Each structure stands twice: as C-alpha cells, then as structure tokens.
mmCIF file of C-alpha atoms (C1' of nucleotides) in Angstrom:
data_model
loop_
_atom_site.group_PDB
_atom_site.id
_atom_site.type_symbol
_atom_site.label_atom_id
_atom_site.label_comp_id
_atom_site.label_asym_id
_atom_site.label_seq_id
_atom_site.Cartn_x
_atom_site.Cartn_y
_atom_site.Cartn_z
ATOM 1 C CA MET A 98 0.013 -0.074 0.000
ATOM 2 C CA LYS A 99 2.981 2.388 0.626
ATOM 3 C CA ILE A 100 4.154 2.526 -2.918
ATOM 4 C CA GLY A 101 0.532 3.230 -4.143
ATOM 5 C CA SER A 102 0.057 5.968 -1.618
ATOM 6 C CA GLU A 103 3.148 7.562 -2.790
ATOM 7 C CA GLU A 104 1.999 7.380 -6.351
ATOM 8 C CA GLN A 105 -1.132 8.965 -5.316
ATOM 9 C CA LEU A 106 0.694 11.663 -3.638
ATOM 10 C CA LYS A 107 2.748 12.293 -6.703
ATOM 11 C CA THR A 108 -0.583 12.320 -9.095
ATOM 12 C CA LEU A 109 -2.408 14.731 -6.467
ATOM 13 C CA LEU A 110 0.680 17.281 -6.295
ATOM 14 C CA ARG A 111 1.053 17.303 -10.033
ATOM 15 C CA THR A 112 -2.709 17.656 -10.613
ATOM 16 C CA ARG A 113 -2.365 20.845 -8.486
ATOM 17 C CA GLY A 114 0.635 22.052 -10.376
ATOM 18 C CA LEU A 115 2.744 21.326 -7.319
ATOM 19 C CA ARG A 116 6.033 19.247 -7.538
ATOM 20 C CA PHE A 117 6.821 15.788 -6.098
ATOM 21 C CA THR A 118 10.118 16.444 -4.292
ATOM 22 C CA PRO A 119 12.295 14.400 -2.127
ATOM 23 C CA ASP A 120 11.569 16.558 0.843
ATOM 24 C CA ARG A 121 7.862 16.129 0.422
ATOM 25 C CA LEU A 122 8.197 12.431 0.172
ATOM 26 C CA ARG A 123 10.377 12.329 3.306
ATOM 27 C CA VAL A 124 7.616 14.125 5.311
ATOM 28 C CA PHE A 125 4.938 11.850 3.870
ATOM 29 C CA ARG A 126 6.941 8.831 4.720
ATOM 30 C CA ALA A 127 7.574 9.991 8.241
ATOM 31 C CA LEU A 128 3.751 10.271 8.678
ATOM 32 C CA ALA A 129 3.172 7.019 7.048
ATOM 33 C CA ASP A 130 5.695 5.082 9.147
ATOM 34 C CA THR A 131 4.469 6.443 12.473
ATOM 35 C CA PRO A 132 1.484 4.798 14.072
ATOM 36 C CA GLN A 133 0.715 8.122 16.124
ATOM 37 C CA PRO A 134 -0.086 11.453 14.856
ATOM 38 C CA LEU A 135 3.067 13.784 14.810
ATOM 39 C CA SER A 136 3.437 17.566 15.812
ATOM 40 C CA VAL A 137 5.365 19.847 13.609
ATOM 41 C CA PRO A 138 8.527 19.630 16.042
ATOM 42 C CA ALA A 139 8.303 15.895 16.204
ATOM 43 C CA LEU A 140 8.110 15.719 12.214
ATOM 44 C CA ILE A 141 11.247 17.999 12.252
ATOM 45 C CA ASN A 142 13.121 15.593 14.593
ATOM 46 C CA ILE A 143 12.507 12.823 12.225
ATOM 47 C CA VAL A 144 13.383 14.341 8.914
ATOM 48 C CA ALA A 145 16.015 17.002 9.822
ATOM 49 C CA PRO A 146 18.661 14.415 10.049
ATOM 50 C CA ASP A 147 17.940 13.569 6.363
ATOM 51 C CA GLY A 148 18.539 17.397 5.602
ATOM 52 C CA VAL A 149 15.099 18.702 5.527
ATOM 53 C CA ASN A 150 15.010 22.243 6.678
ATOM 54 C CA GLN A 151 12.496 23.237 9.499
ATOM 55 C CA ALA A 152 10.839 25.963 7.382
ATOM 56 C CA THR A 153 10.179 23.260 4.562
ATOM 57 C CA VAL A 154 8.510 21.215 7.175
ATOM 58 C CA TYR A 155 6.208 23.763 8.177
ATOM 59 C CA ARG A 156 5.369 24.525 4.690
ATOM 60 C CA THR A 157 4.908 21.046 3.583
ATOM 61 C CA VAL A 158 2.546 20.312 6.534
ATOM 62 C CA GLU A 159 0.586 23.509 5.438
ATOM 63 C CA GLN A 160 0.427 22.325 1.873
ATOM 64 C CA PHE A 161 -0.596 18.654 3.018
ATOM 65 C CA LEU A 162 -3.358 20.247 5.054
ATOM 66 C CA ALA A 163 -4.572 22.136 2.118
ATOM 67 C CA LEU A 164 -4.520 19.172 -0.088
ATOM 68 C CA ALA A 165 -6.357 16.964 2.486
ATOM 69 C CA VAL A 166 -3.467 14.646 2.756
ATOM 70 C CA VAL A 167 -3.231 15.121 6.367
ATOM 71 C CA GLN A 168 -5.592 16.227 9.229
ATOM 72 C CA THR A 169 -5.020 17.680 12.607
ATOM 73 C CA VAL A 170 -5.483 15.754 15.524
ATOM 74 C CA LEU A 171 -5.483 16.882 19.235
ATOM 75 C CA LEU A 172 -2.718 14.898 21.222
ATOM 76 C CA HIS A 173 -3.312 13.965 24.858
ATOM 77 C CA ASP A 174 -0.881 16.664 26.129
ATOM 78 C CA GLY A 175 -2.949 19.415 24.295
ATOM 79 C CA VAL A 176 -0.412 19.640 21.332
ATOM 80 C CA VAL A 177 -1.701 19.466 17.688
ATOM 81 C CA GLY A 178 -0.546 16.681 15.739
ATOM 82 C CA TYR A 179 -0.920 15.784 11.993
ATOM 83 C CA GLU A 180 -1.673 12.378 10.548
ATOM 84 C CA LEU A 181 -2.583 10.964 7.097
ATOM 85 C CA VAL A 182 -6.163 10.697 5.980
ATOM 86 C CA PRO A 183 -7.921 8.338 3.488
ATOM 87 C CA PRO A 184 -6.810 7.524 0.982
ATOM 88 C CA PHE A 185 -3.201 7.733 2.425
ATOM 89 C CA SER A 186 -4.267 6.012 5.530
ATOM 90 C CA SER A 187 -7.290 4.005 6.711
ATOM 91 C CA HIS A 188 -10.444 5.817 8.314
ATOM 92 C CA HIS A 189 -10.303 5.535 12.110
ATOM 93 C CA HIS A 190 -10.821 7.125 15.389
ATOM 94 C CA HIS A 191 -8.858 7.335 18.360
ATOM 95 C CA PHE A 192 -8.865 5.647 21.756
ATOM 96 C CA ILE A 193 -6.870 7.705 24.312
ATOM 97 C CA CYS A 194 -6.014 5.986 27.352
ATOM 98 C CA LEU A 195 -6.314 8.220 30.422
ATOM 99 C CA ASP A 196 -3.803 6.345 32.418
ATOM 100 C CA CYS A 197 -0.779 5.894 29.988
ATOM 101 C CA GLY A 198 -1.655 8.609 27.383
ATOM 102 C CA ASN A 199 -1.457 6.257 24.582
ATOM 103 C CA VAL A 200 -3.429 6.876 21.560
ATOM 104 C CA GLN A 201 -4.489 3.886 19.654
ATOM 105 C CA ASP A 202 -6.588 3.673 16.366
ATOM 106 C CA LEU A 203 -9.962 2.397 16.488
ATOM 107 C CA PRO A 204 -11.681 0.952 13.315
ATOM 108 C CA ALA A 205 -14.268 3.394 12.208
ATOM 109 C CA ASP A 206 -17.174 1.361 11.038
ATOM 110 C CA ARG A 207 -18.231 0.585 14.444
ATOM 111 C CA VAL A 208 -19.226 4.137 15.134
ATOM 112 C CA ASP A 209 -19.750 5.869 11.811
ATOM 113 C CA SER A 210 -23.461 4.869 11.008
ATOM 114 C CA ALA A 211 -24.736 5.676 14.321
ATOM 115 C CA LEU A 212 -23.131 8.976 14.229
ATOM 116 C CA THR A 213 -24.643 9.949 10.808
ATOM 117 C CA LYS A 214 -28.080 9.085 12.033
ATOM 118 C CA SER A 215 -27.784 11.043 15.056
ATOM 119 C CA LEU A 216 -27.733 14.452 12.996
ATOM 120 C CA GLN A 217 -31.002 13.735 11.351
ATOM 121 C CA GLY A 218 -33.519 16.512 11.438
ATOM 122 C CA LEU A 219 -30.907 19.094 12.713
ATOM 123 C CA GLY A 220 -30.454 20.784 9.322
ATOM 124 C CA LEU A 221 -26.819 20.019 9.238
ATOM 125 C CA LYS A 222 -25.024 18.238 6.566
ATOM 126 C CA ALA A 223 -22.076 16.161 7.715
ATOM 127 C CA VAL A 224 -19.151 15.360 5.543
ATOM 128 C CA GLY A 225 -16.838 13.959 7.895
ATOM 129 C CA HIS A 226 -16.080 13.698 11.719
ATOM 130 C CA LYS A 227 -13.623 12.940 14.268
ATOM 131 C CA VAL A 228 -14.180 10.778 17.266
ATOM 132 C CA ASP A 229 -11.946 10.640 20.233
ATOM 133 C CA ILE A 230 -12.838 8.180 22.839
ATOM 134 C CA TYR A 231 -11.144 8.412 26.463
ATOM 135 C CA GLY A 232 -10.849 5.770 29.152
ATOM 136 C CA GLN A 233 -8.471 2.743 29.838
ATOM 137 C CA CYS A 234 -6.859 0.533 27.532
ATOM 138 C CA GLU A 235 -6.859 -3.164 28.188
ATOM 139 C CA LYS A 236 -3.564 -3.273 29.756
ATOM 140 C CA CYS A 237 -4.231 -0.171 32.284
ATOM 141 C CA HIS A 238 -7.662 -1.633 32.990
ATOM 142 C CA GLU A 239 -6.203 -4.893 34.114
ATOM 143 C CA ASP A 240 -3.644 -3.022 36.330
ATOM 144 C CA THR A 241 -6.206 -1.390 38.423
ATOM 145 C CA ASP A 242 -8.321 -4.526 38.909
ATOM 146 C CA MET B 289 -26.202 28.209 37.090
ATOM 147 C CA LYS B 290 -23.228 30.704 36.932
ATOM 148 C CA ILE B 291 -23.215 31.304 40.665
ATOM 149 C CA GLY B 292 -23.539 27.629 41.367
ATOM 150 C CA SER B 293 -20.501 26.779 39.090
ATOM 151 C CA GLU B 294 -18.326 29.384 40.718
ATOM 152 C CA GLU B 295 -19.180 27.748 44.107
ATOM 153 C CA GLN B 296 -18.183 24.397 42.776
ATOM 154 C CA LEU B 297 -15.040 25.846 41.409
ATOM 155 C CA LYS B 298 -14.278 27.289 44.718
ATOM 156 C CA THR B 299 -14.929 23.951 46.618
ATOM 157 C CA LEU B 300 -12.900 21.940 44.094
ATOM 158 C CA LEU B 301 -9.993 24.345 44.511
ATOM 159 C CA ARG B 302 -10.101 24.295 48.402
ATOM 160 C CA THR B 303 -10.390 20.423 48.267
ATOM 161 C CA ARG B 304 -7.124 20.375 46.492
ATOM 162 C CA GLY B 305 -5.429 22.800 48.848
ATOM 163 C CA LEU B 306 -5.598 25.367 46.160
ATOM 164 C CA ARG B 307 -6.863 28.903 46.553
ATOM 165 C CA PHE B 308 -9.772 30.555 44.994
ATOM 166 C CA THR B 309 -8.446 33.906 43.655
ATOM 167 C CA PRO B 310 -9.868 36.801 41.749
ATOM 168 C CA ASP B 311 -7.575 36.021 38.765
ATOM 169 C CA ARG B 312 -8.754 32.371 38.586
ATOM 170 C CA LEU B 313 -12.312 33.474 38.786
ATOM 171 C CA ARG B 314 -11.778 35.860 35.854
ATOM 172 C CA VAL B 315 -10.356 33.161 33.917
ATOM 173 C CA PHE B 316 -13.119 30.930 34.679
ATOM 174 C CA ARG B 317 -15.870 33.741 33.725
ATOM 175 C CA ALA B 318 -14.151 34.287 30.465
ATOM 176 C CA LEU B 319 -14.502 30.551 29.753
ATOM 177 C CA ALA B 320 -18.254 30.481 31.116
ATOM 178 C CA ASP B 321 -19.364 33.623 29.240
ATOM 179 C CA THR B 322 -17.732 32.652 25.689
ATOM 180 C CA PRO B 323 -19.741 30.132 23.697
ATOM 181 C CA GLN B 324 -16.738 28.943 21.887
ATOM 182 C CA PRO B 325 -13.682 27.493 22.955
ATOM 183 C CA LEU B 326 -10.908 29.809 23.685
ATOM 184 C CA SER B 327 -7.129 29.705 22.942
ATOM 185 C CA VAL B 328 -4.720 30.918 25.662
ATOM 186 C CA PRO B 329 -3.847 34.055 23.544
ATOM 187 C CA ALA B 330 -7.876 34.620 23.276
ATOM 188 C CA LEU B 331 -8.072 34.200 26.929
ATOM 189 C CA ILE B 332 -5.371 36.755 27.548
ATOM 190 C CA ASN B 333 -7.143 39.233 25.306
ATOM 191 C CA ILE B 334 -10.099 38.953 27.521
ATOM 192 C CA VAL B 335 -8.747 38.962 31.055
ATOM 193 C CA ALA B 336 -5.508 41.084 30.448
ATOM 194 C CA PRO B 337 -7.657 44.500 30.564
ATOM 195 C CA ASP B 338 -8.669 43.132 34.034
ATOM 196 C CA GLY B 339 -5.062 43.248 34.993
ATOM 197 C CA VAL B 340 -4.372 39.406 34.860
ATOM 198 C CA ASN B 341 -0.795 38.622 33.700
ATOM 199 C CA GLN B 342 -0.265 36.418 30.768
ATOM 200 C CA ALA B 343 1.862 34.100 32.762
ATOM 201 C CA THR B 344 -0.935 33.836 35.250
ATOM 202 C CA VAL B 345 -3.310 32.820 32.305
ATOM 203 C CA TYR B 346 -0.956 29.985 31.172
ATOM 204 C CA ARG B 347 -0.651 28.759 34.887
ATOM 205 C CA THR B 348 -4.425 29.004 35.615
ATOM 206 C CA VAL B 349 -5.172 27.068 32.304
ATOM 207 C CA GLU B 350 -2.812 24.311 33.169
ATOM 208 C CA GLN B 351 -4.522 23.885 36.624
ATOM 209 C CA PHE B 352 -7.959 23.880 35.315
ATOM 210 C CA LEU B 353 -6.805 21.114 32.874
ATOM 211 C CA ALA B 354 -5.287 19.352 35.849
ATOM 212 C CA LEU B 355 -8.382 19.625 37.772
ATOM 213 C CA ALA B 356 -10.541 18.650 34.620
ATOM 214 C CA VAL B 357 -12.368 22.070 34.912
ATOM 215 C CA VAL B 358 -11.527 22.526 31.161
ATOM 216 C CA GLN B 359 -10.805 20.221 28.358
ATOM 217 C CA THR B 360 -8.806 20.886 25.064
ATOM 218 C CA VAL B 361 -10.623 21.275 21.884
ATOM 219 C CA LEU B 362 -9.026 21.497 18.252
ATOM 220 C CA LEU B 363 -10.283 24.614 16.642
ATOM 221 C CA HIS B 364 -10.917 24.785 12.884
ATOM 222 C CA ASP B 365 -7.736 26.554 12.247
ATOM 223 C CA GLY B 366 -5.567 23.951 14.064
ATOM 224 C CA VAL B 367 -5.353 26.015 17.184
ATOM 225 C CA VAL B 368 -6.060 24.468 20.594
ATOM 226 C CA GLY B 369 -8.763 25.925 22.457
ATOM 227 C CA TYR B 370 -10.174 25.430 26.066
ATOM 228 C CA GLU B 371 -13.598 25.031 27.149
ATOM 229 C CA LEU B 372 -15.452 24.210 30.507
ATOM 230 C CA VAL B 373 -16.543 20.659 31.049
ATOM 231 C CA PRO B 374 -19.469 19.313 33.128
ATOM 232 C CA PRO B 375 -20.234 19.964 35.784
ATOM 233 C CA PHE B 376 -19.057 23.564 34.869
ATOM 234 C CA SER B 377 -20.911 23.477 31.430
ATOM 235 C CA SER B 378 -23.140 20.893 29.773
ATOM 236 C CA HIS B 379 -22.042 17.920 27.838
ATOM 237 C CA HIS B 380 -21.860 18.435 24.170
ATOM 238 C CA HIS B 381 -20.061 17.913 21.161
ATOM 239 C CA HIS B 382 -19.118 20.207 18.192
ATOM 240 C CA PHE B 383 -20.168 20.812 14.759
ATOM 241 C CA ILE B 384 -17.607 22.576 12.648
ATOM 242 C CA CYS B 385 -18.818 24.278 9.481
ATOM 243 C CA LEU B 386 -16.328 23.674 6.705
ATOM 244 C CA ASP B 387 -17.470 26.795 4.862
ATOM 245 C CA CYS B 388 -17.530 29.426 7.595
ATOM 246 C CA GLY B 389 -15.471 27.774 10.262
ATOM 247 C CA ASN B 390 -17.992 28.256 12.874
ATOM 248 C CA VAL B 391 -17.919 25.791 15.803
ATOM 249 C CA GLN B 392 -21.491 25.161 17.350
ATOM 250 C CA ASP B 393 -22.459 23.084 20.147
ATOM 251 C CA LEU B 394 -24.288 19.750 19.550
ATOM 252 C CA PRO B 395 -26.499 18.169 22.165
ATOM 253 C CA ALA B 396 -24.683 15.110 23.333
ATOM 254 C CA ASP B 397 -27.585 12.845 23.951
ATOM 255 C CA ARG B 398 -28.292 11.963 20.343
ATOM 256 C CA VAL B 399 -24.795 10.492 19.852
ATOM 257 C CA ASP B 400 -23.628 9.113 23.324
ATOM 258 C CA SER B 401 -25.434 5.939 23.711
ATOM 259 C CA ALA B 402 -24.562 4.859 20.259
ATOM 260 C CA LEU B 403 -20.829 5.568 20.708
ATOM 261 C CA THR B 404 -20.804 3.580 24.058
ATOM 262 C CA LYS B 405 -22.314 0.489 22.305
ATOM 263 C CA SER B 406 -19.829 0.666 19.519
ATOM 264 C CA LEU B 407 -17.020 -0.200 21.897
ATOM 265 C CA GLN B 408 -18.545 -3.381 23.316
ATOM 266 C CA GLY B 409 -16.127 -6.337 22.904
ATOM 267 C CA LEU B 410 -13.131 -4.470 22.397
ATOM 268 C CA GLY B 411 -11.655 -4.699 25.994
ATOM 269 C CA LEU B 412 -11.592 -0.917 26.247
ATOM 270 C CA LYS B 413 -13.372 0.957 28.919
ATOM 271 C CA ALA B 414 -14.610 4.383 27.906
ATOM 272 C CA VAL B 415 -15.137 7.178 30.398
ATOM 273 C CA GLY B 416 -15.604 9.858 28.202
ATOM 274 C CA HIS B 417 -15.284 11.179 24.659
ATOM 275 C CA LYS B 418 -15.134 14.027 22.201
ATOM 276 C CA VAL B 419 -16.849 14.179 18.956
ATOM 277 C CA ASP B 420 -16.346 16.700 16.283
ATOM 278 C CA ILE B 421 -18.544 16.543 13.024
ATOM 279 C CA TYR B 422 -17.658 18.495 9.949
ATOM 280 C CA GLY B 423 -19.824 19.731 7.303
ATOM 281 C CA GLN B 424 -22.055 22.756 6.427
ATOM 282 C CA CYS B 425 -24.135 24.550 8.911
ATOM 283 C CA GLU B 426 -27.737 25.396 7.974
ATOM 284 C CA LYS B 427 -26.854 28.828 6.680
ATOM 285 C CA CYS B 428 -24.042 27.652 4.602
ATOM 286 C CA HIS B 429 -25.867 24.783 3.135
ATOM 287 C CA GLU B 430 -28.576 27.167 1.980
ATOM 288 C CA ASP B 431 -26.045 29.298 0.315
ATOM 289 C CA THR B 432 -24.690 26.626 -2.052
ATOM 290 C CA ASP B 433 -28.290 25.435 -3.094
ATOM 291 C "C1'" DT C 4 13.608 27.668 -19.484
ATOM 292 C "C1'" DT C 5 9.912 28.661 -16.329
ATOM 293 C "C1'" DT C 6 7.651 28.017 -12.407
ATOM 294 C "C1'" DT C 7 8.040 26.111 -7.871
ATOM 295 C "C1'" DT C 8 10.718 24.801 -3.838
ATOM 296 C "C1'" DT C 9 14.257 25.159 -0.513
ATOM 297 C "C1'" DG C 10 17.863 27.222 2.584
ATOM 298 C "C1'" DC C 11 19.237 30.592 5.427
ATOM 299 C "C1'" DA C 12 18.887 33.664 8.845
ATOM 300 C "C1'" DA C 13 16.329 37.035 11.076
ATOM 301 C "C1'" DA C 14 11.817 38.429 12.842
ATOM 302 C "C1'" DG C 15 7.845 37.490 15.228
ATOM 303 C "C1'" DA C 16 4.971 35.068 18.541
ATOM 304 C "C1'" DT C 17 4.026 31.930 22.033
ATOM 305 C "C1'" DT C 18 5.268 29.557 26.120
ATOM 306 C "C1'" DT C 19 8.017 28.877 30.213
ATOM 307 C "C1'" DT C 20 10.738 29.874 34.169
ATOM 308 C "C1'" DG C 21 12.907 31.897 38.439
ATOM 309 C "C1'" DC C 22 12.589 34.699 42.130
ATOM 310 C "C1'" DA C 23 10.916 38.418 44.996
ATOM 311 C "C1'" DC C 24 6.676 40.241 46.663
ATOM 312 C "C1'" DC C 25 1.699 39.690 47.742
ATOM 313 C "C1'" DT C 26 -2.631 37.180 48.963
ATOM 314 C "C1'" DT C 27 -5.602 33.720 50.703
ATOM 315 C "C1'" DA C 28 -7.034 30.691 54.435
ATOM 316 C "C1'" DT D 167 1.756 32.909 59.857
ATOM 317 C "C1'" DA D 168 2.375 29.326 56.456
ATOM 318 C "C1'" DA D 169 1.424 27.874 51.807
ATOM 319 C "C1'" DG D 170 0.199 29.063 47.553
ATOM 320 C "C1'" DG D 171 -0.258 32.755 43.739
ATOM 321 C "C1'" DT D 172 1.232 36.702 41.015
ATOM 322 C "C1'" DG D 173 4.189 40.012 38.334
ATOM 323 C "C1'" DC D 174 8.247 40.811 36.020
ATOM 324 C "C1'" DA D 175 11.186 40.172 32.665
ATOM 325 C "C1'" DA D 176 14.270 37.086 30.554
ATOM 326 C "C1'" DA D 177 15.050 32.912 28.081
ATOM 327 C "C1'" DA D 178 13.531 29.144 25.442
ATOM 328 C "C1'" DT D 179 10.548 27.415 21.864
ATOM 329 C "C1'" DC D 180 7.974 27.524 18.145
ATOM 330 C "C1'" DT D 181 6.409 29.680 13.823
ATOM 331 C "C1'" DT D 182 6.776 32.818 9.838
ATOM 332 C "C1'" DT D 183 8.898 35.389 6.278
ATOM 333 C "C1'" DG D 184 11.723 37.685 2.432
ATOM 334 C "C1'" DC D 185 14.786 36.777 -1.003
ATOM 335 C "C1'" DA D 186 18.383 34.580 -3.549
ATOM 336 C "C1'" DA D 187 19.832 30.151 -5.087
ATOM 337 C "C1'" DA D 188 18.518 25.298 -6.466
ATOM 338 C "C1'" DA D 189 15.621 21.906 -8.403
ATOM 339 C "C1'" DA D 190 11.702 19.902 -10.907
ATOM 340 C "C1'" DA D 191 9.072 19.494 -15.014
#
DNA sequence: TTTTTTGCAAAGATTTTGCACCTTA
DNA sequence: TAAGGTGCAAAATCTTTGCAAAAAA
C-alpha cells in the first residue's frame, strides 16, 4: 500500500501544479511510518537528520493540510498533531488511554453509521467527523483490577 | 447556574489545597461567558484588561486542565482551545462548518449511547469522549443550493 | 527555461521559568 | 503565619517570512 500511496501523492501534487520533491516524500513517509499523529516539531526531529529544513516542514505540513493529505489531531497533552487521512491511511478514530496517554487507532465502521443517524433533523449536513474516546486501554484496565 | 458553578470551582480548588483567587475567577468567567472554546492568547485578550498577567493565564489554564475544569478542543484553524466541561458546562459535542469555520455546540444525548455501544467487545473501558463533526451548517448549506 | 521549492537567517509570536513580593485561608 | 499565587522580565521554543539560489518539469 505504501508505494501506491506515494504514487497517489505524486499524482495529487501534479494535478495541482505542485511538485513531487524528495523533501515532501520524506515528510510523507515520516507520517506513514509512524502509528501516532505527529506534531511539527516531532516531524522536524524525524526528517531534519535527512537534511530537511524546518521551514520546509512547516510549509509542507501546511500544503498537505490544504490538499487534505493530512488532518489535525489533538494529542493527549494538548499539542496539535498531524496524521494522514484516507486514501493515504485508513479511516479510523482514536482511543486515548487516560492512564498511560497512549493513543490507539479504532476501526471506524463501528461508530460511523450511528453518528450519521444522530444528526437527522438538525439541518446540518455532515461530510466527516472525528471521534476521540477516552478511558482505560486493556492493559491499564487490568492494572487497576 | 453561573453562581453555582463558581461555588463548585471554589470548593474544588479548596479540596485540593488550592486557592480561589480573583484571577482564577476571571479566567473561569471568561470561559463561562464565551460560547466557543478559547485559545490561551484569546483568553489573555479577554482578561488582561482586568489586570491578569499572561503568565498567570497560562498557569491557570494548566491548573484547570489538571483539575478537569476544562478540556482541550481543536479549533478549526488548527489552534488548541479550552472549554469548560461538566459540571461546569453541559456535555456537548461540536459541529464545525467547513465553509465558515463556525464551531457550534451539539446536544450530546443524540450520539452518546450509540458511541458507547460501539466499543463493546473491544476490551476498552470508555469514561468519556469527544466528537467533532464536520460539514455545512444550515446557513452555509442554503447558500450553495 | 519557467515555475516552484528550498535554505538561510532574522523577525515575530508563543510559552516557560525563577525569584521576590503579595494574598488567601 | 504558612503555603500558595502573581508580576516581572528574561529565556527558551515555536512559527513565519523575504529573498536569492537550487531543483523539478
């Protein structure tokens, strides 16, 4: 799937008259290879050793956001993170453990239809959503029993 | 309800050995009086004219977060905002208009039970959640028809 | 070659900190 | 009075910007 995603990114960029550069690919791969959302400073830590300038990271993230390649996510400590969105990654939600702070992906299909139904009759037209659920993950739940 | 909430804040602070000060009350009221979540700089704009120092605002927000008086919310433009949580404000979710960026409160009861059910069998214990739904608000939806 | 992207380095904004003084309980 | 809170001002971080050089198409 990784190669395919990179091809899709390439196509998307070119469609918009933008260029598929090594730096953009490095940022994209950092996001694709990391199972948690990343803040910009965290991204910088990953790609700076490869020679990507910090200003480039900021500019790339902003572009990816405009292109809907990534979306913002609020991390447990109140920091803003970025993660790939479909079709660059699978649609999912987050379960945030209140004990250990771990953010784990949650398959989306279990909550999506119910959510859509809940808006009926409000005059709102939903095109997407983000769900974060807080609690105790399996491991931390066992610890307190 | 406002007076009651302030009493509750006072009690909570004292229970933890903390003090109920004029500055903390000013920050609390700024949050209570504003229907949208506020970023720290936005909070500073509101309370600085009353003589609250910016360092105090940062320290107060951090305390309120630790006390679970407020929670973080990701605003439309990728900025982190803070808002009161129950019992200091009613439980609700957000509807974010993709056209105008407006963040409106959504009554929570329509989505809560469905969400809870969706976790069954996953070994996760949910104690809370945050739901943000994106789309077009009634007004913007009309504009495009 | 044309247009976009990047590096650099400075400016600007946001956030954190230490410590002396002030306030609450 | 004791313990916690605040102001101040500097430092540390994080983010943005302008422009010349480099790279993509």
